[in-house]
PDB file of C-alpha atoms in Angstrom:
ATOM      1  CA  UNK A   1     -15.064  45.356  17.957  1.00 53.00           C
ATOM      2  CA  UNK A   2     -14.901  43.747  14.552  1.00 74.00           C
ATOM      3  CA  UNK A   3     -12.383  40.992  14.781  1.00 75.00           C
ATOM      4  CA  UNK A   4     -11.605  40.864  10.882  1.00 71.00           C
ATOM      5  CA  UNK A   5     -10.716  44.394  11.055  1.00 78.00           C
ATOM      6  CA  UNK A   6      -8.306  44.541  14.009  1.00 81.00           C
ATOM      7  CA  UNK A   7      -6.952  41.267  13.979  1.00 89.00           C
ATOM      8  CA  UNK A   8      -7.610  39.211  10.847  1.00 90.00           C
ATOM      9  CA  UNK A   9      -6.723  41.930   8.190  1.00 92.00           C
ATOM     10  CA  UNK A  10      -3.023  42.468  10.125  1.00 93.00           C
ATOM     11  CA  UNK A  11      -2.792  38.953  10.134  1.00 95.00           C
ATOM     12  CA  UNK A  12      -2.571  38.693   6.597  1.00 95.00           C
ATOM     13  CA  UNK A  13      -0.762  41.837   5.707  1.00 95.00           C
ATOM     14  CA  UNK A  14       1.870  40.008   7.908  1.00 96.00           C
ATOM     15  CA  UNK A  15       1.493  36.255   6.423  1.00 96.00           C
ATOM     16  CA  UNK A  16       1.987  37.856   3.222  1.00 96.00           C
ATOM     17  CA  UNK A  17       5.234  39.911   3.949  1.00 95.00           C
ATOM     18  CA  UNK A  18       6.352  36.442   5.105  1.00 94.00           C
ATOM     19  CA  UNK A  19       5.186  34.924   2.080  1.00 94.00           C
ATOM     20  CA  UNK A  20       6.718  37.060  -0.141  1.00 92.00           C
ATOM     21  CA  UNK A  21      10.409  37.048   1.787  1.00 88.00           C
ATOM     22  CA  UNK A  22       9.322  33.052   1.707  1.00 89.00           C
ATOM     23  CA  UNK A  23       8.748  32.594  -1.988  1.00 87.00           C
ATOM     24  CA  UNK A  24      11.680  34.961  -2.827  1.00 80.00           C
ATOM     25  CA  UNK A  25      14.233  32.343  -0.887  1.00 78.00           C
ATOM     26  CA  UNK A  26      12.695  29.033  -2.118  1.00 73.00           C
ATOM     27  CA  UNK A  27      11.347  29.366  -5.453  1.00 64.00           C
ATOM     28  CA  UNK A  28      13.030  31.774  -7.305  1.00 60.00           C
ATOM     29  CA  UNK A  29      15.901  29.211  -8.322  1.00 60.00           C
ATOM     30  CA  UNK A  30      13.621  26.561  -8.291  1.00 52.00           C
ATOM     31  CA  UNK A  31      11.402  27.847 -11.272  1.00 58.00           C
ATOM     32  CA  UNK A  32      14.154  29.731 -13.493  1.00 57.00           C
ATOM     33  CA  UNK A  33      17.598  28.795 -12.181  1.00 62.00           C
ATOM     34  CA  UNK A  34      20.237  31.186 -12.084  1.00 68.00           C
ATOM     35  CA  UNK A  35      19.218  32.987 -15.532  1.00 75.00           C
ATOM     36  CA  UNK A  36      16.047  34.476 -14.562  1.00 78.00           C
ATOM     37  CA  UNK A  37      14.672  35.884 -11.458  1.00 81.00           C
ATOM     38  CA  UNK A  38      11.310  35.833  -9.958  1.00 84.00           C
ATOM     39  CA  UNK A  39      10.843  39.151  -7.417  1.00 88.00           C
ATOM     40  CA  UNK A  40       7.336  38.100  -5.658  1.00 92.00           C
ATOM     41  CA  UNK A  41       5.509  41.369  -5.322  1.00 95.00           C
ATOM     42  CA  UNK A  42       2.843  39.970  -3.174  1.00 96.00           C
ATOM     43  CA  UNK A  43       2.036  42.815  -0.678  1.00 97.00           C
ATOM     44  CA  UNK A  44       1.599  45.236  -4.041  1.00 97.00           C
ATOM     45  CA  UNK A  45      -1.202  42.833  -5.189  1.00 97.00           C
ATOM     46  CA  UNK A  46      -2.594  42.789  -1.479  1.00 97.00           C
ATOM     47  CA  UNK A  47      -2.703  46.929  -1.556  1.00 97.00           C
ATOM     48  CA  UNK A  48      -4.204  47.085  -5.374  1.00 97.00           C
ATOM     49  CA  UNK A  49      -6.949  44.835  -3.806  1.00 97.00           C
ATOM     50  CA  UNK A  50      -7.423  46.642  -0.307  1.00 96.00           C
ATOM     51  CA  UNK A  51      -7.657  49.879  -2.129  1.00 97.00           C
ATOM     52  CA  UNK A  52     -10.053  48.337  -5.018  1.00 96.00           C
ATOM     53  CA  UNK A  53     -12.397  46.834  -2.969  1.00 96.00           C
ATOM     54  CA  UNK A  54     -11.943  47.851   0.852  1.00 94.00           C
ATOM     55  CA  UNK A  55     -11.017  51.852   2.286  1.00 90.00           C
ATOM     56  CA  UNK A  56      -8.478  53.883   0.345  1.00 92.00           C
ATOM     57  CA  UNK A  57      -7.334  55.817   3.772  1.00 93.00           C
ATOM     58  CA  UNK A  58      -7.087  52.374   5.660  1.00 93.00           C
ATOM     59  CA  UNK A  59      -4.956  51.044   2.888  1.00 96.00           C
ATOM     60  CA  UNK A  60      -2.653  53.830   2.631  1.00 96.00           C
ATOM     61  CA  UNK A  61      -1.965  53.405   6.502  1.00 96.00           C
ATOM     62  CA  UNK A  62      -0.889  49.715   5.434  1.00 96.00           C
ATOM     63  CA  UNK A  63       1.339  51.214   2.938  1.00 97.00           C
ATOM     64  CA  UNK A  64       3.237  53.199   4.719  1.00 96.00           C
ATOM     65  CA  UNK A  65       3.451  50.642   7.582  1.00 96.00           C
ATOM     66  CA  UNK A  66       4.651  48.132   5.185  1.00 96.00           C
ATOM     67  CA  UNK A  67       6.797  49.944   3.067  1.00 96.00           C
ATOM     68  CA  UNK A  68       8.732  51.093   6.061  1.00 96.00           C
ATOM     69  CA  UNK A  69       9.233  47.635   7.527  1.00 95.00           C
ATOM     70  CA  UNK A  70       9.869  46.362   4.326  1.00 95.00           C
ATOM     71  CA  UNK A  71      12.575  48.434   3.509  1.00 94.00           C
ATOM     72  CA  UNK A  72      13.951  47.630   7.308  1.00 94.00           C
ATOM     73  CA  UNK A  73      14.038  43.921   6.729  1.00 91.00           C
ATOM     74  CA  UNK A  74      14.718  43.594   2.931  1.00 89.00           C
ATOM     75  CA  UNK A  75      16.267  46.431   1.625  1.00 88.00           C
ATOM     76  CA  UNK A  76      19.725  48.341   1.997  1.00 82.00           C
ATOM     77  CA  UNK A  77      18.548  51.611   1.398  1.00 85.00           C
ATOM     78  CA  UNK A  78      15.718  53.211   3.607  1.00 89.00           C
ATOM     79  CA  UNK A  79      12.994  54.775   1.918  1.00 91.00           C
ATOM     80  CA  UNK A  80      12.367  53.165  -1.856  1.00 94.00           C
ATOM     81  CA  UNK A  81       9.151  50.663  -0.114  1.00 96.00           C
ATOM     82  CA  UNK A  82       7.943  53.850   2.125  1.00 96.00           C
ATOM     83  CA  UNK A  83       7.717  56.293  -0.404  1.00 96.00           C
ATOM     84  CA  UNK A  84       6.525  53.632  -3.214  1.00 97.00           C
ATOM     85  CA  UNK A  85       3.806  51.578  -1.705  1.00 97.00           C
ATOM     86  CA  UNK A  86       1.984  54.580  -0.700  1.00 97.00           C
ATOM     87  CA  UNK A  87       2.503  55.677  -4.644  1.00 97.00           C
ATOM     88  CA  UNK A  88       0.732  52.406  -5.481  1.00 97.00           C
ATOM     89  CA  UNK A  89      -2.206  52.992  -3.144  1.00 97.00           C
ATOM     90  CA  UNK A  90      -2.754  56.900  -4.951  1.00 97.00           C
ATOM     91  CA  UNK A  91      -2.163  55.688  -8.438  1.00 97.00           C
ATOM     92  CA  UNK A  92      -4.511  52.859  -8.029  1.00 97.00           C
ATOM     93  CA  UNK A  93      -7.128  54.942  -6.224  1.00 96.00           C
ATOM     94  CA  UNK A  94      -7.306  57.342  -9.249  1.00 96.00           C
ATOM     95  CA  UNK A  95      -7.256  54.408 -12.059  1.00 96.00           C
ATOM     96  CA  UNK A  96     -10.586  52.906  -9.929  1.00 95.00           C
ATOM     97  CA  UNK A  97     -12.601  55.530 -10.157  1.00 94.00           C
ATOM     98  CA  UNK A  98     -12.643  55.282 -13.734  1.00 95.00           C
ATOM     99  CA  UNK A  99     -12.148  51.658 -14.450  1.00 92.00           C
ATOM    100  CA  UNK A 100     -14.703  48.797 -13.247  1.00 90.00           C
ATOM    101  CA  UNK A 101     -13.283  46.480 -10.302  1.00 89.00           C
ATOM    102  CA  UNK A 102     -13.639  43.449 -12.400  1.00 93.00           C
ATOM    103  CA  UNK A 103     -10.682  40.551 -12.683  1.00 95.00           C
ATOM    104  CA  UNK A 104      -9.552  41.572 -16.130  1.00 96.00           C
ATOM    105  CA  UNK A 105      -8.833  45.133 -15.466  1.00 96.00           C
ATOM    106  CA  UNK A 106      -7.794  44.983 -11.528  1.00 97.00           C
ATOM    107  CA  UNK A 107      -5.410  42.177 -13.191  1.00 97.00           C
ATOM    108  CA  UNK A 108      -4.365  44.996 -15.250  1.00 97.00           C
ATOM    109  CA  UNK A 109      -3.862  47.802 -12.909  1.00 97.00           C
ATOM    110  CA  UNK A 110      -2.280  45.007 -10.405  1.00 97.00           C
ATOM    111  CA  UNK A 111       0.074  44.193 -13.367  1.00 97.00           C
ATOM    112  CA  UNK A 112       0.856  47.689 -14.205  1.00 98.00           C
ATOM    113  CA  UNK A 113       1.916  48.682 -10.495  1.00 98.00           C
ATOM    114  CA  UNK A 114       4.186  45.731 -10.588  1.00 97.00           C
ATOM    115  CA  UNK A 115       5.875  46.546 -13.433  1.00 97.00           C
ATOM    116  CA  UNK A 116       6.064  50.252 -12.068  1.00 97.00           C
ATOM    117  CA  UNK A 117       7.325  49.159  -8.993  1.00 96.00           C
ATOM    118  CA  UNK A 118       9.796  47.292 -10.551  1.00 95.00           C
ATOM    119  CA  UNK A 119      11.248  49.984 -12.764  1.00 96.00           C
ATOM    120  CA  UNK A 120      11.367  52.496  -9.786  1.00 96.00           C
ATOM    121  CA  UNK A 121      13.362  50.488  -7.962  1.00 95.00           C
ATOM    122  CA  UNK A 122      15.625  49.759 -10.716  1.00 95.00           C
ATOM    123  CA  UNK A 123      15.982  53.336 -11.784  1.00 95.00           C
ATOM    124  CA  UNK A 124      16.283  53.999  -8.173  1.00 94.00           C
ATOM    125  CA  UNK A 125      19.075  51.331  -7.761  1.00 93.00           C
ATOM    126  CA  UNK A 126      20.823  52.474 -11.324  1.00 94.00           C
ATOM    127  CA  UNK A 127      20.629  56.153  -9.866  1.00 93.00           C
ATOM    128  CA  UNK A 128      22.486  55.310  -6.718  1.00 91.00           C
ATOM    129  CA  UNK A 129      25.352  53.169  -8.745  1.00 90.00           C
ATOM    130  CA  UNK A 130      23.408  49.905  -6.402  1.00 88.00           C
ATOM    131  CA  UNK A 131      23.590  47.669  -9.728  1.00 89.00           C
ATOM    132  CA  UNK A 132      25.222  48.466 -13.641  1.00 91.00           C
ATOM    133  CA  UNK A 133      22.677  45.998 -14.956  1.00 91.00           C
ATOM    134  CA  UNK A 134      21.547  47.273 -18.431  1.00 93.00           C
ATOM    135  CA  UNK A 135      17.587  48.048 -19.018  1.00 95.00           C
ATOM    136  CA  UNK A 136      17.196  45.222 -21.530  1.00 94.00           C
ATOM    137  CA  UNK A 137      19.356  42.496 -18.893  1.00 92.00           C
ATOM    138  CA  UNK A 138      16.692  43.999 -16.387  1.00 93.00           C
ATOM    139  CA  UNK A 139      13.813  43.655 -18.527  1.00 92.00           C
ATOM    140  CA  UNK A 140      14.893  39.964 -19.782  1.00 89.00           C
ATOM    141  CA  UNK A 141      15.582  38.667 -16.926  1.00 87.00           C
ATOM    142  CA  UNK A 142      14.005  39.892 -14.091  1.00 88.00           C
ATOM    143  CA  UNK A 143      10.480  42.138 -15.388  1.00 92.00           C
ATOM    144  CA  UNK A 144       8.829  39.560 -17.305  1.00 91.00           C
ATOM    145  CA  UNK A 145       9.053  36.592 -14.841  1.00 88.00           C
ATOM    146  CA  UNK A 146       8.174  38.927 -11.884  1.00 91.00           C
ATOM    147  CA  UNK A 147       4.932  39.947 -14.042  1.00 94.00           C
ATOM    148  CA  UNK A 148       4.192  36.573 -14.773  1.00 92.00           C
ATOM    149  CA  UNK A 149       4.343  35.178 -11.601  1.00 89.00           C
ATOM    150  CA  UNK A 150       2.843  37.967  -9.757  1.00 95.00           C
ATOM    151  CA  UNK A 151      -0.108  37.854 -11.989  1.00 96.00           C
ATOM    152  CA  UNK A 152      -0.047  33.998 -10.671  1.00 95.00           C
ATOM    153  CA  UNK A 153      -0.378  34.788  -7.359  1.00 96.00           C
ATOM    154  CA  UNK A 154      -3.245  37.789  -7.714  1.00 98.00           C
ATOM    155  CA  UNK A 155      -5.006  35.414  -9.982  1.00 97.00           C
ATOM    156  CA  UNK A 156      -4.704  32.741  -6.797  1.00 96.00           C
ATOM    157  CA  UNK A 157      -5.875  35.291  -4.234  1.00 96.00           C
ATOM    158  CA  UNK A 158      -8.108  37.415  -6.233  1.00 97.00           C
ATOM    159  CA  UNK A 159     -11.831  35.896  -5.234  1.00 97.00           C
ATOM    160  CA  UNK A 160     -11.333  34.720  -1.717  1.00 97.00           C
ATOM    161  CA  UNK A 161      -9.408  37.851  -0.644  1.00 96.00           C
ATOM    162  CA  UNK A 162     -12.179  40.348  -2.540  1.00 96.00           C
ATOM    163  CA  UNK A 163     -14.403  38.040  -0.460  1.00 95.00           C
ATOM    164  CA  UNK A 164     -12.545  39.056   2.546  1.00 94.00           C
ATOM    165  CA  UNK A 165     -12.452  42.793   1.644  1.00 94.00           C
ATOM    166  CA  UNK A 166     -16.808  43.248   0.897  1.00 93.00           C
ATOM    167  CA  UNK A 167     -17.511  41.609   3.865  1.00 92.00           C
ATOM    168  CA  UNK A 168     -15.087  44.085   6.105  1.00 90.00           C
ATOM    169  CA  UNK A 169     -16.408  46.237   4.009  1.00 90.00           C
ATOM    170  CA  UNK A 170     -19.947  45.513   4.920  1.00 90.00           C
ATOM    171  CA  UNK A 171     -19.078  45.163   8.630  1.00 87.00           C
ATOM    172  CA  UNK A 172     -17.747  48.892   8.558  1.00 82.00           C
ATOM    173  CA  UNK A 173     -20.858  49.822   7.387  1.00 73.00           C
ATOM    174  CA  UNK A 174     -18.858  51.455   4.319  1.00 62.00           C
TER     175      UNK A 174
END
């Protein structure tokens, strides 16, 4: 049985969904105050990394998993994390196979998917009547710190967690 597989790899999936609820509460204000907003995107960076450098199918199976409890716990509206994460897993999947799995450009396809992410659920939330902020308010206040931030954080978790991934990898005899 390989422990990092069953046990370990859950293990993080879930200290990062707590993370992410955890950095939305406590530093958000902290960093901008009350005129921007910092929406930690942590478990997108986790599946751009698990599908770079681990098992496409196995991540997708976290995405959906995730997206659906996700949307349980943080969300009003059922669906928008379950049908987006899994999106995230695909679209990085196909930009992989033609880009190296370097820092520079998984930074890039990590901060790509977070800006996508972003604007889905925005349009999402605009198409539903959920919020009458304007696309520039959105973009000013809320895309560019999330970016930022997020890029923080995969920047932070980038070499141990690749680490991580090869050597599952490697243990799955993938």
């Amino acid at each position: 049985m390989n422990t990092r597989k069953v046990i370990v790899m859950p293990l993080i999936a879930i200290g990062i969904f707590i993370l992410e609820g955890v950095a939305s509460l406590q530093f958000g204000h902290a960093f901008f105050g009350d005129q921007r907003f910092f929406i930690p995107h942590f478990l997108i960076v986790m599946l751009v990394m698990m599908t770079t450098f681990y098992n496409r199918n196995m991540t997708l199976i976290y995405a959906f998993i995730l997206g659906i409890v996700f949307d349980i716990y943080y969300t009003d509206v059922l669906g928008v994390y379950f049908a987006i994460f899994p999106f995230i897993v695909y679209l990085t999947d196909k930009f992989m196979k033609v880009l190296q799995n370097n820092i520079l450009l998984v930074g890039l396809v990590t901060v790509f998917n977070v800006m996508l992410t972003e604007c889905l659920v925005y349009g999402f939330y605009v198409l539903i009547g959920g919020t009458d902020m304007a696309f520039t308010t959105f973009a000013d206040q809320r895309l560019w710190t999330t970016i930022l931030l997020n890029l923080a954080f995969f920047l932070v978790l980038f070499f141990p967690f690749r680490s991580f991934l090869l050597k599952l990898k490697k243990s799955d005899g993938m």
